[in-house]
Structure formats: structure tokens, C-alpha cells
mmCIF file of C-alpha atoms in Angstrom:
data_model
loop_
_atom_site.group_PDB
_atom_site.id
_atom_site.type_symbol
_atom_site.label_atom_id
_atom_site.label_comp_id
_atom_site.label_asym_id
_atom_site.label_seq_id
_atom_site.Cartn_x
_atom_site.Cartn_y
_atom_site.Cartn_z
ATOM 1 C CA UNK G 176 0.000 0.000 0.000
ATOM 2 C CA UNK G 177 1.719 3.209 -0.866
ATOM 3 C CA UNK G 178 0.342 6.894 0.111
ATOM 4 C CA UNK G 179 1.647 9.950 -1.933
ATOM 5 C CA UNK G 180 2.692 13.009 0.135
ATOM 6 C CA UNK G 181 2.924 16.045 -1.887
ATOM 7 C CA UNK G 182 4.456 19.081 -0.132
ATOM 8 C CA UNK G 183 4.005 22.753 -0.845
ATOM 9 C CA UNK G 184 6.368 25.569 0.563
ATOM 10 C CA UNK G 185 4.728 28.486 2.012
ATOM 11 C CA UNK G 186 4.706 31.883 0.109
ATOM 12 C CA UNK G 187 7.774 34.053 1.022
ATOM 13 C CA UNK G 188 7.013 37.013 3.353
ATOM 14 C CA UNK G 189 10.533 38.496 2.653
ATOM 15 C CA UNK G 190 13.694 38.256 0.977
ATOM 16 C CA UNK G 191 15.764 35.272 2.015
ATOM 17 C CA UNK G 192 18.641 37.308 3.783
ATOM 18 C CA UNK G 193 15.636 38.565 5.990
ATOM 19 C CA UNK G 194 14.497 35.221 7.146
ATOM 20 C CA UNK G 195 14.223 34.812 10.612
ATOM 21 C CA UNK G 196 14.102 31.399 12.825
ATOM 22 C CA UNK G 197 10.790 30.440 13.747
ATOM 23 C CA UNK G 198 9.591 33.256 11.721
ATOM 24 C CA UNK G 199 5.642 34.059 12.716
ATOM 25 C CA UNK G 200 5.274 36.710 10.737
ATOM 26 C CA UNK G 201 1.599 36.818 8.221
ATOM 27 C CA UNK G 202 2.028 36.730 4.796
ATOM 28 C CA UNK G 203 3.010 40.115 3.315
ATOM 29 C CA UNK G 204 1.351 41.265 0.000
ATOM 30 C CA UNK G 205 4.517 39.860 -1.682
ATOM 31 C CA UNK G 206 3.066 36.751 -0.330
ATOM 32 C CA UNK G 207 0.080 37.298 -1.052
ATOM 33 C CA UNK G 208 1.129 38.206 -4.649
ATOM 34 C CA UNK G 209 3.085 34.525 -5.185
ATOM 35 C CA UNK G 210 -0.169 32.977 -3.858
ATOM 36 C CA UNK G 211 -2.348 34.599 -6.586
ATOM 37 C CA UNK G 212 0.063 33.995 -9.264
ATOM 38 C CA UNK G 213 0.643 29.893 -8.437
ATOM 39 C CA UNK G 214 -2.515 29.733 -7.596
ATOM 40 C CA UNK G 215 -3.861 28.149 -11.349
ATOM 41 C CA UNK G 216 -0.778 25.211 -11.090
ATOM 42 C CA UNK G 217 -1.315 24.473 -7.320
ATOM 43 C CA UNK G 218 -5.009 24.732 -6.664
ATOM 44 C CA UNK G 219 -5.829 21.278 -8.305
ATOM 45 C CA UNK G 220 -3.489 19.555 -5.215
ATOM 46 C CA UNK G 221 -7.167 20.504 -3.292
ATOM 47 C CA UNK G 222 -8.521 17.584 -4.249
ATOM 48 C CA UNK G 223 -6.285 15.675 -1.973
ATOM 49 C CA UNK G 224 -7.207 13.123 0.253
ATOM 50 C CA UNK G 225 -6.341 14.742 3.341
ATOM 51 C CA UNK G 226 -5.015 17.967 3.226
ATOM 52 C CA UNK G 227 -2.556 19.674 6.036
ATOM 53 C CA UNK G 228 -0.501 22.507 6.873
ATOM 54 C CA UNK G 229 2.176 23.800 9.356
ATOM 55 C CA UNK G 230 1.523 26.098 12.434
ATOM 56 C CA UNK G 231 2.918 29.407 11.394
ATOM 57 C CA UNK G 232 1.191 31.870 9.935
ATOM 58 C CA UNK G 233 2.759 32.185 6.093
ATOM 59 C CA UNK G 234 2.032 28.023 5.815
ATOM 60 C CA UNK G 235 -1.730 28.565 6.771
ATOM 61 C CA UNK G 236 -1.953 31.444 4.822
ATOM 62 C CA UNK G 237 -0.705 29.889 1.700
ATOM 63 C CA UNK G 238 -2.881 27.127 2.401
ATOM 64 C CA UNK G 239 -6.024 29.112 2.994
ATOM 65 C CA UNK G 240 -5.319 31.118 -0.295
ATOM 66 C CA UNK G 241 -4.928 27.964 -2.182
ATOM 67 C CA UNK G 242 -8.238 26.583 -1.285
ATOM 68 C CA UNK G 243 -7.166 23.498 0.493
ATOM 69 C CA UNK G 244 -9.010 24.305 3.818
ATOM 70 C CA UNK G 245 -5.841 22.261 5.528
ATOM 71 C CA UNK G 246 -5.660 20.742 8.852
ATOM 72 C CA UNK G 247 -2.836 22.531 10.791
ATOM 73 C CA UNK G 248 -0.657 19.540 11.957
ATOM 74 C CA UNK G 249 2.133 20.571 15.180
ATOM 75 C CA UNK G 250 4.178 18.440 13.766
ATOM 76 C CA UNK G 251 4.859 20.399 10.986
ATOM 77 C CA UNK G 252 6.161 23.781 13.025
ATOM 78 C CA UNK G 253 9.622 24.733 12.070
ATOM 79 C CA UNK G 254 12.510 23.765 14.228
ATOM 80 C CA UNK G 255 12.292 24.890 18.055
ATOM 81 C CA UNK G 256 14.983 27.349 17.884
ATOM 82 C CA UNK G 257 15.132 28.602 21.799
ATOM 83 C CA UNK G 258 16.766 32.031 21.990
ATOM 84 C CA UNK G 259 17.237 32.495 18.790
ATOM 85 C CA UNK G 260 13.442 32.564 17.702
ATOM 86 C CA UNK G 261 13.148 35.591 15.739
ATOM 87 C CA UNK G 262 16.473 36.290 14.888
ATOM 88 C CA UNK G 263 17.884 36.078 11.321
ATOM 89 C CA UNK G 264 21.062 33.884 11.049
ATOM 90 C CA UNK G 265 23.453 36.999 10.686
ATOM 91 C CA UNK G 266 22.045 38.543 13.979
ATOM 92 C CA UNK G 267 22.418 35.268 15.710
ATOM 93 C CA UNK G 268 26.149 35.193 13.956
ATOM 94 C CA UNK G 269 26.528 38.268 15.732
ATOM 95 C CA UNK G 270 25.717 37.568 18.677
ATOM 96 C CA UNK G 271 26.943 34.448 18.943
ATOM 97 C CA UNK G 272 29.932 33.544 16.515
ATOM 98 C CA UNK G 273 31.045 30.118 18.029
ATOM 99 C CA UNK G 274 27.198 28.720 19.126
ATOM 100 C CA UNK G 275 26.011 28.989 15.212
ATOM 101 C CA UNK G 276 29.637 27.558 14.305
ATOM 102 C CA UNK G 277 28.874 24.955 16.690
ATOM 103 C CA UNK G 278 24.889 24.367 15.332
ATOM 104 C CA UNK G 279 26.189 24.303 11.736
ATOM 105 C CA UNK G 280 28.653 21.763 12.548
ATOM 106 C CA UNK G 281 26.918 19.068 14.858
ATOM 107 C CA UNK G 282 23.107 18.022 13.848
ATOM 108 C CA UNK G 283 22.722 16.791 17.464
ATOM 109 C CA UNK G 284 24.174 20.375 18.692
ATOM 110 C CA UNK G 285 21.683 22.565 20.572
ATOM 111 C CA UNK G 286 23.535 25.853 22.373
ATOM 112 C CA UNK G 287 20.397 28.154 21.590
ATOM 113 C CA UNK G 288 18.479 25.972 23.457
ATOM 114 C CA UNK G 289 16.269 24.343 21.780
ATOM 115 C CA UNK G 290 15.845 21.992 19.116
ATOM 116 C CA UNK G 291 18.747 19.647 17.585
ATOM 117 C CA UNK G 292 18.792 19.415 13.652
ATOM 118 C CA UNK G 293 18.421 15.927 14.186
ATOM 119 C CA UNK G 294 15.728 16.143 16.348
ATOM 120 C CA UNK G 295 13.919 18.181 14.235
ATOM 121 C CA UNK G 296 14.041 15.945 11.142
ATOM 122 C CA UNK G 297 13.277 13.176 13.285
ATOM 123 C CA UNK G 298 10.055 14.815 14.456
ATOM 124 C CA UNK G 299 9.038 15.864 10.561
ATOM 125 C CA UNK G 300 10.142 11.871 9.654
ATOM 126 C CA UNK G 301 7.778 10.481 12.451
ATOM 127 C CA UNK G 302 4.881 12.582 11.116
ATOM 128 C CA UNK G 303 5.546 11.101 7.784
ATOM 129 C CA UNK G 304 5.171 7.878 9.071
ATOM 130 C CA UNK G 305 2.060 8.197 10.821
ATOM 131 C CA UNK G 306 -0.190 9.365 8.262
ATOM 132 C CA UNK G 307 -3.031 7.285 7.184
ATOM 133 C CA UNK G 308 -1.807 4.581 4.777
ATOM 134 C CA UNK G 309 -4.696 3.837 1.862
ATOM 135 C CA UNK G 310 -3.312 2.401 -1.320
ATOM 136 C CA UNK G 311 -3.495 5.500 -3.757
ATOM 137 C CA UNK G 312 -4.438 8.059 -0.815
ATOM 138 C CA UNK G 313 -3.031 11.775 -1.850
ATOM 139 C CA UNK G 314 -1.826 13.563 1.206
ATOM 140 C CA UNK G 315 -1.078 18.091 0.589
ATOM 141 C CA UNK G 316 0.945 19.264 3.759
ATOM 142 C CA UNK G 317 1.680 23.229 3.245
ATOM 143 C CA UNK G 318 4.588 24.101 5.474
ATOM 144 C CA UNK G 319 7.859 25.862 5.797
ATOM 145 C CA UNK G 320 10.809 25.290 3.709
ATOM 146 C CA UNK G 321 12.733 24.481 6.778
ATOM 147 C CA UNK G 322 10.419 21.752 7.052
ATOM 148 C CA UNK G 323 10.057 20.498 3.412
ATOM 149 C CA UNK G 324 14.495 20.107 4.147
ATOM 150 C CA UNK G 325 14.111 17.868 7.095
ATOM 151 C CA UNK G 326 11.198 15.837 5.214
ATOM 152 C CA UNK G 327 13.422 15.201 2.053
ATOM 153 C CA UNK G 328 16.459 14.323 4.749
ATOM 154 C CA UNK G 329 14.547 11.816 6.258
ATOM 155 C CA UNK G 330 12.821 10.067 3.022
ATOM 156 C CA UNK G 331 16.400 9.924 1.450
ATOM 157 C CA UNK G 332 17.913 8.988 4.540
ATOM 158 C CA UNK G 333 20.476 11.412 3.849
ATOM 159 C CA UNK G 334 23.024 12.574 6.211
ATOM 160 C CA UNK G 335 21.828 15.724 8.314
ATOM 161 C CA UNK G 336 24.515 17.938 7.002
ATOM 162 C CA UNK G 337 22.267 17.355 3.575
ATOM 163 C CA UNK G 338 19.822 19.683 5.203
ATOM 164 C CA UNK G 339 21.936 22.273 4.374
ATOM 165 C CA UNK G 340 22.378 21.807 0.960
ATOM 166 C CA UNK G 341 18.737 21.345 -0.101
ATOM 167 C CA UNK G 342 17.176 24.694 -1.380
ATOM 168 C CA UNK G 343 13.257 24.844 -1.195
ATOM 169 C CA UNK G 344 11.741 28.101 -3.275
ATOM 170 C CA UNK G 345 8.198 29.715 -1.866
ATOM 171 C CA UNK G 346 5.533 27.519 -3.870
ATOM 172 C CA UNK G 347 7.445 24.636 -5.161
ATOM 173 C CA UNK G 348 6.392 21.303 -4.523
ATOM 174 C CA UNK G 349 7.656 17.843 -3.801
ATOM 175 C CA UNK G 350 5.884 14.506 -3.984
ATOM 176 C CA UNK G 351 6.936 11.466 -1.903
ATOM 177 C CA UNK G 352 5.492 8.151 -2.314
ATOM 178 C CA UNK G 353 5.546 5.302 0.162
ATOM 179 C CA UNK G 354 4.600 4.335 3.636
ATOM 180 C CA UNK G 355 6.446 4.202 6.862
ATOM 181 C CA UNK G 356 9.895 3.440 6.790
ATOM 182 C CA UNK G 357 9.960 3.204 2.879
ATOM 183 C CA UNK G 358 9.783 6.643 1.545
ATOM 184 C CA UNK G 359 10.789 7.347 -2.489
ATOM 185 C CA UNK G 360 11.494 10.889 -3.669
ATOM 186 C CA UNK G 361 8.907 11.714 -6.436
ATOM 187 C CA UNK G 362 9.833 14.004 -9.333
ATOM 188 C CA UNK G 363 7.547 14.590 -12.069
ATOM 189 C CA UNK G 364 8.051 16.729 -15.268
ATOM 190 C CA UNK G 365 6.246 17.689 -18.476
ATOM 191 C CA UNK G 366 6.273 14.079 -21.060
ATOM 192 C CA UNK G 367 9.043 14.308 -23.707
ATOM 193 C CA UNK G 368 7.603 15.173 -26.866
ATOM 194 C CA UNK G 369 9.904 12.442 -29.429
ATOM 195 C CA UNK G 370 12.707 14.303 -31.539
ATOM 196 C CA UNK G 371 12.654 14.571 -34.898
ATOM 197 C CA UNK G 372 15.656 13.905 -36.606
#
């Protein structure tokens, strides 16, 4: 039995150098703009089985404004981030050089206080797992792109430091297929149109 998990970034609320940790900021009109425009290619995921989102404000948002009416799922919050919720990494750089040094170079490493890299994808993995498992079932889950990282991690079972070399854009999507434990990365494309020689 295999259940198809399609995931959906939330709409940007500000330029990427201004992204803060745990950010709980509402979408901007930016946001708002992205949702609008994606709105033709993404609104068809509605029909979804079950339908989801993430906690903060720009995932339910996006989800809202994409008519998928989601369920908001704890699970799906971004990574507990202690002190540092709010701050953008270059404030937290400057504040504290050798903890984000530290963070960036142990997954298990938690000197803000919070929540380990590894714990986090383990939390995002373990809601994976626990979803409803009908053959054919289509699962949407809006959420951050922080989140949409540690999901891919944990289908892949990559090593954590992958995390930080996976780059997830404001309304794209990713499909994974499976069921607990056995997780495939889905990518799907426009058919090849033969060549003519």
C-alpha cells in the first residue's frame, strides 16, 4: 500500500537574507502576490485526500489562499529554535559567533536551546510515518521550507549535514510516495515530446 505526500512551501514574506528562525510573521502582500500567481498550477493539489498545513502563519496562509481548507498539523512547526526565535542567522552570527559555528557543525548540537537538527528531522520523519496509509491516498501538507528540508532528509535517509544543501523556493512542490519506513522521492516533469531527426 503506498500513500503519496505532496508538499508545498509556504509563500515568502521576505527576501531570504531577511528570514528569521521560527519566523511568525503573516504573509506580506509579496506573499500574497506569489499565492495569486501559483494559484492556477497548485489549486488542483485541493482535491487531496487529506489535506494539512504547518503552524505558522505564512504556511496557513498559503494554504487558505490555495483553497485546500488544511488541517494545521504541530508536527509540521519549524525547528524549536530557543533564543534564537526571531532572529535572522546573521544577527544570531553576531551575537553568537562560536554557538552557530557549533549548530552548523553538529546536527545533534543545541547551544540556543532548543531543538537539535536531528531532532527536528526526526520529528518531521515520524509525522511522515504516521499518516493514514490507503493504497493511492493523496496527502497536501503546506509548510515551511525548513520543514520540506528535514522531510526530504529523512525520506532519502540522507546525512543531516544534507539539510543544508537542499534549497526549497516559496511555492514549489515535492511529492513522496511510500509508507512508513519506505519513503521514495517523487519528481515529475512535463512528457518528452519524441525528436525529430
Amino acid at each position: 500500500m503506498a500513500l503519496r505526500v505532496t508538499f508545498v512551501a509556504a509563500a515568502g514574506s521576505s527576501s531570504v537574507l531577511a528570514e528569521r528562525f521560527e519566523d511568525l510573521r503573516p504573509l506580506d502582500q509579496a506573499g500574497w502576490n506569489e499565492v495569486q500567481r501559483a494559484a492556477p498550477e497548485l489549486l488542483p493539489l485541493a482535491a487531496a485526500d487529506l489535506r494539512y498545513c504547518s503552524p505558522a502563519p505564512r504556511s496557513r496562509a498559503t494554504g487558505e489562499g490555495l483553497g485546500y481548507a488544511p488541517l494545521l498539523q504541530l508536527a509540521l512547526r519549524d525547528c524549536d529554535m530557543g533564543r534564537w526565535r526571531g532572529l535572522t542567522l546573521g544577527e544570531a552570527m553576531a551575537r553568537e559567533p562560536e554557538s552557530v559555528d557549533a549548530w552548523l557543525a553538529d546536527p545533534r548540537a543545541t547551544p540556543y536551546g532548543g531543538e537539535s537538527l536531528m531532532d527536528f528531522i526526526g520529528r518531521v520523519g515520524g509525522w511522515l510515518d504516521t499518516r493514514p496509509v490507503e493504497d493511492g491516498c493523496r496527502v497536501v501538507a503546506v509548510a515551511e521550507p525548513s520543514v520540506i528540508r528535514a522531510a526530504l532528509v529523512y525520506v532519502l535517509k540522507a546525512p543531516p549535514a544534507t539539510y543544508w544543501s537542499i534549497d526549497v523556493r516559496s511555492l514549489s512542490t515535492i511529492s513522496v510516495t511510500g509508507r512508513a519506513g519506505r519513503w521514495s522521492l517523487r519528481l515529475e516533469g512535463v512528457s518528452a515530446q519524441p525528436m525529430r531527426a
